[in-house]
């Protein structure tokens, strides 16, 4: 092969590789993008049915109820609306009432969010950014609990 | 007083860095020997000031000086001494100081191990490293000064994040930063070579050991991080495709590509332009990683600190570094002539394929990591990309990579004989797949295609590495002579490829055959999982230095025989009132038994998470193998010889594809 042909074959291979990678990435993207919805959006029916998404907010005080096994039920709020959530499994260490959390899952037929994952941050002062924004929108942002000696 | 001394030293380090950037770079451009000669002493004094600053902060932590804001926020008088020292890099300000300090350390190392470099090249390298130092030191002084005082000083501090109070986590950041920042050396060599127009195989020979050492640290840092996540986060996973993990993985992939491409440039004088570009990318991705972690733009377990001004500063810095280096590249790269000749079927082209695959993998991770950020910045909605995306994209790119890595060492430089290689390798190829499929069928499930493919690939990769070593050795009549005559870098490559195979075994088998159960257990009850019986004995209170713990006790039986006793804890840290899960693990090469306490339920019962994870240790063992391979290659005599041989002026020497 002449150097020119060699180069063309190489360029062709690279292009084919890139095309393959882009194709893979886009198909994988289609299936694995998780959108975030606030409880208000869920309540007004904006959230998709039969499609996994994320919902976040504060865990309503006094709403956590355990059943016989390891299934837990609680409500998540952004101050304007609440969404009931069920989760089977062990909640993260920092999960507690009044804490900002994000859960990943689907809505079932009864309007209950069936979570496959619940995320709470490993810092009690930390607010998931999405939750913080949702709370600011409804004006229900809790006062910061920063230690008093901070600037 | 100590904090002020530290602050002052940091300012002095910045001054030194300014001088170290201006005079040597200018001197190299104008050919002023005196100015170039200033590079070394300036770099060394900058390092001394950084060292002083770092020691000052450490002393403030050891002395419990809570009048320093950073100490007050991240330490506590009841924290054990060891953690008080490691708390220095336990949060944003201190870890940035560590970053700057490590950059100083690398710069210092360059001044020590550069006798073979001519003055002009050295001046440029140190000058470029100083430019990076300036950026990072300005960042610390203006947005994240760890020496800020607080008035009035609190009586006691806010304590270290309990998640970080763990051995693995204390050495993970320094190791990772050694890797990240170490890539700046390869970057500086590349920029210096572009500036001086001396892009030749001597340049590759200088860059290679530095890149290798950085790569070793990066490998170690990532391995540690993965191991820590496994035992500390209590979820039993070893890789989450978390944006911050991705941030460290992308530079690793590109650095791996760079290592392979540097080998081609050094030995064959080919791919020069491409190698330089990889060196620029590798460090740019490290900086991007710092930006992602430190700016707080990510929702991640790692995003402890978030502050938009910091993010903006790093983003601008990143723009300057990436933009500037790419501009220089665009101006200078076309002048470099790649005139090495090689056939289509040759080691060169296989290594090029390796590079393309690694860079593609890195790019697909970059896409998944940045896409949500871009959408958010444009106001198009908040999304996150789940880990299925990464596995779906990563596996198909890596599969051909592993297949080729099995055969690539057999190929000759310049011109390989595909027919001979095919004749030799096809029985090995068939045999490794037969063994892989056989092992899965006998020990696991007969119809598990993923596990079969993974295991077959791993055996093929290992067989290829060993066979290529054997074929080199068998050139000598005597086997031992043959073994002794091989260079250390050949052993290095063999070990690293074996490491990849071992890792693959661990990743595939643990992903396919881990079993998990979440159950509610009362004292005296047991649960069966994966052929083991876990008996819960109950929970007792155990005191710790700065926490109280509830400790569960589990007896694990296989049949009637007791194989382990596991004592997982639920800790409550006194100062921050944080609860932490400490999993208990019985490790083994073939399987890990893993128990973590969930939440207390009524009548002394607990929810409990139990895992049996086969071969998961192989994942980190593979990482250690790769590191060992890197160490072998660094120790190769060639690099020490190189220091004696290369003494020609770096100026006009343009390598003509050294045969």
CSV table of C-alpha atoms in Angstrom, one decimal, chain B residues 47-386:
chain,number,residue,atom,x,y,z
B,47,UNK,CA,9.5,24.5,47.3
B,48,UNK,CA,11.0,25.4,50.6
B,49,UNK,CA,8.4,28.1,51.2
B,50,UNK,CA,5.6,25.8,50.2
B,51,UNK,CA,7.0,23.2,52.6
B,52,UNK,CA,7.1,25.8,55.4
B,53,UNK,CA,3.5,26.8,54.7
B,54,UNK,CA,2.4,23.2,54.7
B,55,UNK,CA,4.3,22.4,58.0
B,56,UNK,CA,2.8,25.6,59.6
B,57,UNK,CA,-0.8,24.4,58.8
B,58,UNK,CA,0.1,20.9,60.1
B,59,UNK,CA,1.5,22.3,63.3
B,60,UNK,CA,-1.7,24.4,63.8
B,61,UNK,CA,-3.7,21.2,63.5
B,62,UNK,CA,-1.4,19.3,65.9
B,63,UNK,CA,-1.5,22.1,68.5
B,64,UNK,CA,-5.3,22.4,68.2
B,65,UNK,CA,-5.1,26.1,67.3
B,66,UNK,CA,-8.8,26.8,66.9
B,67,UNK,CA,-8.2,30.4,66.3
B,68,UNK,CA,-7.4,29.3,62.7
B,69,UNK,CA,-10.8,29.1,61.0
B,70,UNK,CA,-9.9,26.1,58.9
B,71,UNK,CA,-8.6,24.1,61.9
B,72,UNK,CA,-11.7,25.1,63.9
B,73,UNK,CA,-14.0,23.9,61.1
B,74,UNK,CA,-12.2,20.6,60.5
B,75,UNK,CA,-10.6,19.3,63.7
B,76,UNK,CA,-11.4,18.8,67.3
B,77,UNK,CA,-9.3,18.3,70.4
B,78,UNK,CA,-10.6,14.7,70.9
B,79,UNK,CA,-9.5,13.7,67.4
B,80,UNK,CA,-6.5,11.3,67.6
B,81,UNK,CA,-3.2,12.8,66.6
B,82,UNK,CA,-3.0,10.8,63.4
B,83,UNK,CA,-6.3,12.1,62.1
B,84,UNK,CA,-5.3,15.7,63.2
B,85,UNK,CA,-2.4,15.5,60.8
B,86,UNK,CA,-4.4,14.0,58.0
B,87,UNK,CA,-7.2,16.5,58.6
B,88,UNK,CA,-4.9,19.0,57.0
B,89,UNK,CA,-6.2,17.8,53.6
B,90,UNK,CA,-9.6,16.8,54.9
B,91,UNK,CA,-11.4,19.7,53.3
B,92,UNK,CA,-11.1,22.3,50.5
B,93,UNK,CA,-8.5,24.9,51.7
B,94,UNK,CA,-6.0,22.3,53.0
B,95,UNK,CA,-6.3,20.0,50.1
B,96,UNK,CA,-5.6,22.9,47.7
B,97,UNK,CA,-2.5,23.7,49.8
B,98,UNK,CA,-1.6,20.0,49.5
B,99,UNK,CA,-2.0,20.4,45.7
B,100,UNK,CA,0.3,23.3,45.6
B,101,UNK,CA,2.8,21.6,47.9
B,102,UNK,CA,2.8,18.5,45.7
B,103,UNK,CA,3.4,20.6,42.6
B,104,UNK,CA,6.3,22.2,44.5
B,105,UNK,CA,7.5,18.7,45.3
B,106,UNK,CA,7.4,17.6,41.7
B,107,UNK,CA,9.2,20.8,40.6
B,108,UNK,CA,11.8,20.1,43.2
B,109,UNK,CA,12.2,16.6,41.9
B,110,UNK,CA,12.7,17.9,38.4
B,111,UNK,CA,15.5,20.2,39.6
B,112,UNK,CA,17.2,17.2,41.3
B,113,UNK,CA,16.9,14.6,38.5
B,114,UNK,CA,17.6,16.8,35.5
B,115,UNK,CA,21.3,16.7,35.2
B,116,UNK,CA,20.9,15.2,31.7
B,117,UNK,CA,18.7,18.1,30.6
B,118,UNK,CA,20.3,21.0,28.8
B,119,UNK,CA,19.9,24.4,30.5
B,120,UNK,CA,17.5,25.7,28.0
B,121,UNK,CA,15.1,22.8,28.2
B,122,UNK,CA,15.3,22.8,32.0
B,123,UNK,CA,14.6,26.5,32.2
B,124,UNK,CA,11.5,26.1,30.0
B,125,UNK,CA,10.2,23.1,31.9
B,126,UNK,CA,10.6,24.8,35.3
B,127,UNK,CA,9.2,28.1,33.9
B,128,UNK,CA,6.0,26.3,32.7
B,129,UNK,CA,5.6,24.5,36.0
B,130,UNK,CA,6.0,27.9,37.7
B,131,UNK,CA,3.1,29.2,35.6
B,132,UNK,CA,0.9,26.5,36.9
B,133,UNK,CA,2.1,27.2,40.5
B,134,UNK,CA,1.2,30.8,40.1
B,135,UNK,CA,-2.3,30.0,39.2
B,136,UNK,CA,-2.9,27.6,42.0
B,137,UNK,CA,-1.2,29.8,44.6
B,138,UNK,CA,-3.2,32.8,43.5
B,139,UNK,CA,-6.3,30.6,43.8
B,140,UNK,CA,-5.4,29.6,47.4
B,141,UNK,CA,-4.5,33.2,48.5
B,142,UNK,CA,-7.6,34.9,47.0
B,143,UNK,CA,-10.3,32.3,47.4
B,144,UNK,CA,-9.3,29.6,49.9
B,145,UNK,CA,-6.8,30.7,52.4
B,146,UNK,CA,-6.3,28.0,55.0
B,147,UNK,CA,-4.6,30.5,57.4
B,148,UNK,CA,-7.5,32.8,58.0
B,149,UNK,CA,-8.1,33.6,61.6
B,150,UNK,CA,-11.4,33.7,63.5
B,151,UNK,CA,-12.2,36.1,66.2
B,152,UNK,CA,-13.2,35.1,68.8
B,153,UNK,CA,-11.6,31.7,68.7
B,154,UNK,CA,-14.1,28.9,69.5
B,155,UNK,CA,-13.2,26.6,72.5
B,156,UNK,CA,-13.2,23.5,70.4
B,157,UNK,CA,-13.4,22.6,66.8
B,158,UNK,CA,-16.2,21.2,64.6
B,159,UNK,CA,-14.3,17.9,64.0
B,160,UNK,CA,-13.2,16.1,60.9
B,161,UNK,CA,-15.8,14.6,58.6
B,162,UNK,CA,-16.3,11.1,60.1
B,163,UNK,CA,-16.2,9.5,56.6
B,164,UNK,CA,-12.7,10.6,56.2
B,165,UNK,CA,-11.6,9.3,59.6
B,166,UNK,CA,-10.2,6.1,58.1
B,167,UNK,CA,-6.8,5.0,57.0
B,168,UNK,CA,-7.5,4.4,53.4
B,169,UNK,CA,-9.1,7.9,53.1
B,170,UNK,CA,-6.2,9.6,54.7
B,171,UNK,CA,-3.7,8.5,52.1
B,172,UNK,CA,-6.0,8.5,49.1
B,173,UNK,CA,-5.9,12.3,48.5
B,174,UNK,CA,-2.1,12.7,48.6
B,175,UNK,CA,-1.6,9.7,46.3
B,176,UNK,CA,-4.3,10.9,43.9
B,177,UNK,CA,-2.8,14.4,43.9
B,178,UNK,CA,0.7,13.0,43.3
B,179,UNK,CA,-0.8,11.4,40.2
B,180,UNK,CA,-2.8,14.4,39.0
B,181,UNK,CA,-0.1,16.9,39.6
B,182,UNK,CA,2.6,14.6,38.4
B,183,UNK,CA,1.1,14.8,35.0
B,184,UNK,CA,2.0,18.4,35.0
B,185,UNK,CA,5.6,17.4,34.5
B,186,UNK,CA,4.8,15.6,31.2
B,187,UNK,CA,2.7,18.7,30.3
B,188,UNK,CA,5.6,21.0,31.1
B,189,UNK,CA,8.0,18.9,29.0
B,190,UNK,CA,5.5,19.0,26.2
B,191,UNK,CA,5.1,22.8,26.3
B,192,UNK,CA,8.8,23.3,26.7
B,193,UNK,CA,9.5,21.1,23.7
B,194,UNK,CA,6.9,23.0,21.7
B,195,UNK,CA,8.4,26.3,22.7
B,196,UNK,CA,11.9,25.2,21.9
B,197,UNK,CA,11.0,23.3,18.7
B,198,UNK,CA,12.8,20.2,20.1
B,199,UNK,CA,10.1,17.6,19.8
B,200,UNK,CA,12.3,14.5,19.3
B,201,UNK,CA,12.8,11.1,20.8
B,202,UNK,CA,15.1,12.5,23.5
B,203,UNK,CA,12.1,14.5,24.6
B,204,UNK,CA,10.1,11.3,24.8
B,205,UNK,CA,12.8,9.6,26.8
B,206,UNK,CA,12.8,12.4,29.4
B,207,UNK,CA,9.0,12.5,29.7
B,208,UNK,CA,8.5,8.8,30.0
B,209,UNK,CA,9.8,8.1,33.5
B,210,UNK,CA,8.0,11.1,34.8
B,211,UNK,CA,4.8,10.1,33.2
B,212,UNK,CA,5.3,6.6,34.5
B,213,UNK,CA,5.7,7.7,38.1
B,214,UNK,CA,2.7,10.0,37.9
B,215,UNK,CA,0.7,7.1,36.4
B,216,UNK,CA,1.8,4.8,39.3
B,217,UNK,CA,0.5,7.2,41.9
B,218,UNK,CA,-2.7,7.8,40.0
B,219,UNK,CA,-3.3,4.0,39.7
B,220,UNK,CA,-2.6,3.7,43.4
B,221,UNK,CA,-4.9,6.6,44.3
B,222,UNK,CA,-7.7,5.3,42.2
B,223,UNK,CA,-7.3,1.8,43.6
B,224,UNK,CA,-7.3,3.1,47.2
B,225,UNK,CA,-10.4,5.2,46.5
B,226,UNK,CA,-12.3,2.2,45.1
B,227,UNK,CA,-11.3,0.0,48.1
B,228,UNK,CA,-12.3,2.8,50.5
B,229,UNK,CA,-15.7,3.2,48.8
B,230,UNK,CA,-16.2,-0.5,49.1
B,231,UNK,CA,-15.6,-0.9,52.8
B,232,UNK,CA,-16.5,2.5,54.1
B,233,UNK,CA,-19.7,3.6,52.3
B,234,UNK,CA,-21.4,0.4,53.4
B,235,UNK,CA,-23.0,-0.3,50.0
B,236,UNK,CA,-20.7,-3.0,48.9
B,237,UNK,CA,-19.9,-1.4,45.5
B,238,UNK,CA,-16.4,-0.7,44.3
B,239,UNK,CA,-17.1,1.8,41.5
B,240,UNK,CA,-20.1,4.1,41.3
B,241,UNK,CA,-19.4,6.1,38.1
B,242,UNK,CA,-19.7,9.0,40.4
B,243,UNK,CA,-18.6,12.2,38.6
B,244,UNK,CA,-15.6,12.6,40.9
B,245,UNK,CA,-14.5,9.1,40.3
B,246,UNK,CA,-14.8,9.8,36.6
B,247,UNK,CA,-12.7,12.9,37.2
B,248,UNK,CA,-9.8,10.7,38.3
B,249,UNK,CA,-10.4,8.0,35.8
B,250,UNK,CA,-10.3,10.2,32.7
B,251,UNK,CA,-6.8,11.4,33.3
B,252,UNK,CA,-5.8,7.8,34.1
B,253,UNK,CA,-7.1,6.5,30.8
B,254,UNK,CA,-5.4,9.3,28.9
B,255,UNK,CA,-2.2,8.8,30.9
B,256,UNK,CA,-2.3,5.1,30.0
B,257,UNK,CA,-2.6,6.1,26.3
B,258,UNK,CA,0.2,8.5,26.8
B,259,UNK,CA,2.5,5.9,28.2
B,260,UNK,CA,1.9,3.6,25.2
B,261,UNK,CA,2.3,6.5,22.8
B,262,UNK,CA,5.5,7.7,24.5
B,263,UNK,CA,7.0,4.3,24.0
B,264,UNK,CA,6.4,4.6,20.2
B,265,UNK,CA,7.9,8.1,20.1
B,266,UNK,CA,10.9,7.1,22.1
B,267,UNK,CA,11.7,3.9,20.3
B,268,UNK,CA,10.6,4.8,16.8
B,269,UNK,CA,10.3,8.5,16.6
B,270,UNK,CA,6.7,8.2,15.4
B,271,UNK,CA,3.5,9.8,16.7
B,272,UNK,CA,5.3,12.9,18.0
B,273,UNK,CA,2.5,15.3,17.3
B,274,UNK,CA,-0.1,12.9,18.8
B,275,UNK,CA,2.0,12.2,21.9
B,276,UNK,CA,2.4,15.9,22.7
B,277,UNK,CA,-1.4,16.3,22.3
B,278,UNK,CA,-2.0,13.5,24.8
B,279,UNK,CA,0.4,15.0,27.3
B,280,UNK,CA,-1.5,18.2,27.1
B,281,UNK,CA,-4.9,16.4,27.4
B,282,UNK,CA,-3.8,14.3,30.4
B,283,UNK,CA,-2.9,17.3,32.5
B,284,UNK,CA,-5.9,19.3,31.3
B,285,UNK,CA,-8.2,16.5,32.4
B,286,UNK,CA,-6.4,16.5,35.8
B,287,UNK,CA,-7.2,20.2,36.1
B,288,UNK,CA,-10.7,19.6,35.0
B,289,UNK,CA,-11.0,16.9,37.7
B,290,UNK,CA,-9.8,19.5,40.3
B,291,UNK,CA,-12.4,21.9,38.9
B,292,UNK,CA,-15.2,19.4,39.1
B,293,UNK,CA,-14.4,18.3,42.6
B,294,UNK,CA,-13.5,21.7,44.1
B,295,UNK,CA,-16.1,24.0,42.5
B,296,UNK,CA,-19.0,22.2,43.9
B,297,UNK,CA,-20.8,22.1,40.6
B,298,UNK,CA,-21.4,18.4,41.0
B,299,UNK,CA,-23.9,16.5,43.1
B,300,UNK,CA,-21.7,13.9,44.5
B,301,UNK,CA,-20.5,12.3,47.7
B,302,UNK,CA,-17.3,14.2,47.3
B,303,UNK,CA,-18.7,17.7,46.8
B,304,UNK,CA,-18.2,18.8,50.3
B,305,UNK,CA,-17.4,22.4,49.6
B,306,UNK,CA,-19.2,24.6,47.1
B,307,UNK,CA,-18.5,28.1,46.4
B,308,UNK,CA,-19.2,29.8,43.0
B,309,UNK,CA,-16.2,32.2,43.1
B,310,UNK,CA,-13.8,29.3,43.5
B,311,UNK,CA,-15.5,27.5,40.6
B,312,UNK,CA,-15.2,30.6,38.4
B,313,UNK,CA,-11.5,31.0,39.3
B,314,UNK,CA,-10.6,27.4,38.4
B,315,UNK,CA,-12.8,27.5,35.3
B,316,UNK,CA,-10.9,30.6,34.1
B,317,UNK,CA,-7.6,29.0,35.0
B,318,UNK,CA,-8.6,25.8,33.2
B,319,UNK,CA,-9.5,27.9,30.2
B,320,UNK,CA,-6.2,29.7,30.2
B,321,UNK,CA,-4.2,26.5,30.5
B,322,UNK,CA,-6.1,24.4,28.0
B,323,UNK,CA,-6.7,27.3,25.6
B,324,UNK,CA,-3.1,28.5,25.8
B,325,UNK,CA,-1.5,25.1,25.4
B,326,UNK,CA,-3.8,24.2,22.5
B,327,UNK,CA,-3.0,27.5,20.8
B,328,UNK,CA,0.7,26.8,21.2
B,329,UNK,CA,0.1,23.3,19.8
B,330,UNK,CA,-1.8,24.6,16.8
B,331,UNK,CA,1.1,27.1,16.0
B,332,UNK,CA,4.0,24.7,16.5
B,333,UNK,CA,2.8,21.2,15.8
B,334,UNK,CA,2.6,21.5,12.0
B,335,UNK,CA,6.3,22.2,12.0
B,336,UNK,CA,7.1,18.8,13.4
B,337,UNK,CA,7.8,16.2,10.8
B,338,UNK,CA,6.7,12.7,11.5
B,339,UNK,CA,8.9,10.8,9.1
B,340,UNK,CA,9.2,7.4,10.8
B,341,UNK,CA,8.2,4.7,8.3
B,342,UNK,CA,6.2,1.7,9.3
B,343,UNK,CA,3.9,-0.9,7.7
B,344,UNK,CA,0.2,-1.2,8.1
B,345,UNK,CA,0.6,-4.4,10.2
B,346,UNK,CA,3.0,-3.3,12.8
B,347,UNK,CA,3.2,-2.6,16.5
B,348,UNK,CA,3.0,1.1,15.8
B,349,UNK,CA,-0.5,0.8,14.4
B,350,UNK,CA,-1.7,-1.5,17.1
B,351,UNK,CA,-0.5,1.0,19.7
B,352,UNK,CA,-2.3,3.7,17.7
B,353,UNK,CA,-5.5,1.6,18.0
B,354,UNK,CA,-4.9,1.2,21.7
B,355,UNK,CA,-4.6,5.0,22.0
B,356,UNK,CA,-7.8,5.6,20.0
B,357,UNK,CA,-9.7,3.2,22.1
B,358,UNK,CA,-8.5,4.6,25.4
B,359,UNK,CA,-9.2,8.2,24.3
B,360,UNK,CA,-12.6,7.2,23.0
B,361,UNK,CA,-13.4,5.6,26.4
B,362,UNK,CA,-12.2,8.7,28.1
B,363,UNK,CA,-14.3,10.9,25.8
B,364,UNK,CA,-17.4,8.9,26.4
B,365,UNK,CA,-17.0,9.3,30.1
B,366,UNK,CA,-16.3,13.0,29.7
B,367,UNK,CA,-19.6,13.3,27.7
B,368,UNK,CA,-21.6,11.5,30.5
B,369,UNK,CA,-20.0,13.6,33.2
B,370,UNK,CA,-20.3,17.1,31.6
B,371,UNK,CA,-23.6,16.7,29.7
B,372,UNK,CA,-25.7,17.3,32.8
B,373,UNK,CA,-23.6,20.3,33.8
B,374,UNK,CA,-24.0,21.9,30.3
B,375,UNK,CA,-27.7,21.3,30.2
B,376,UNK,CA,-28.1,22.8,33.7
B,377,UNK,CA,-26.0,25.8,32.7
B,378,UNK,CA,-28.2,26.4,29.7
B,379,UNK,CA,-31.3,26.1,31.8
B,380,UNK,CA,-32.6,23.0,29.9
B,381,UNK,CA,-33.4,21.0,33.0
B,382,UNK,CA,-31.7,19.1,35.7
B,383,UNK,CA,-30.7,15.6,34.7
B,384,UNK,CA,-28.2,13.0,35.8
B,385,UNK,CA,-26.6,10.3,33.9
B,386,UNK,CA,-27.0,6.9,35.6
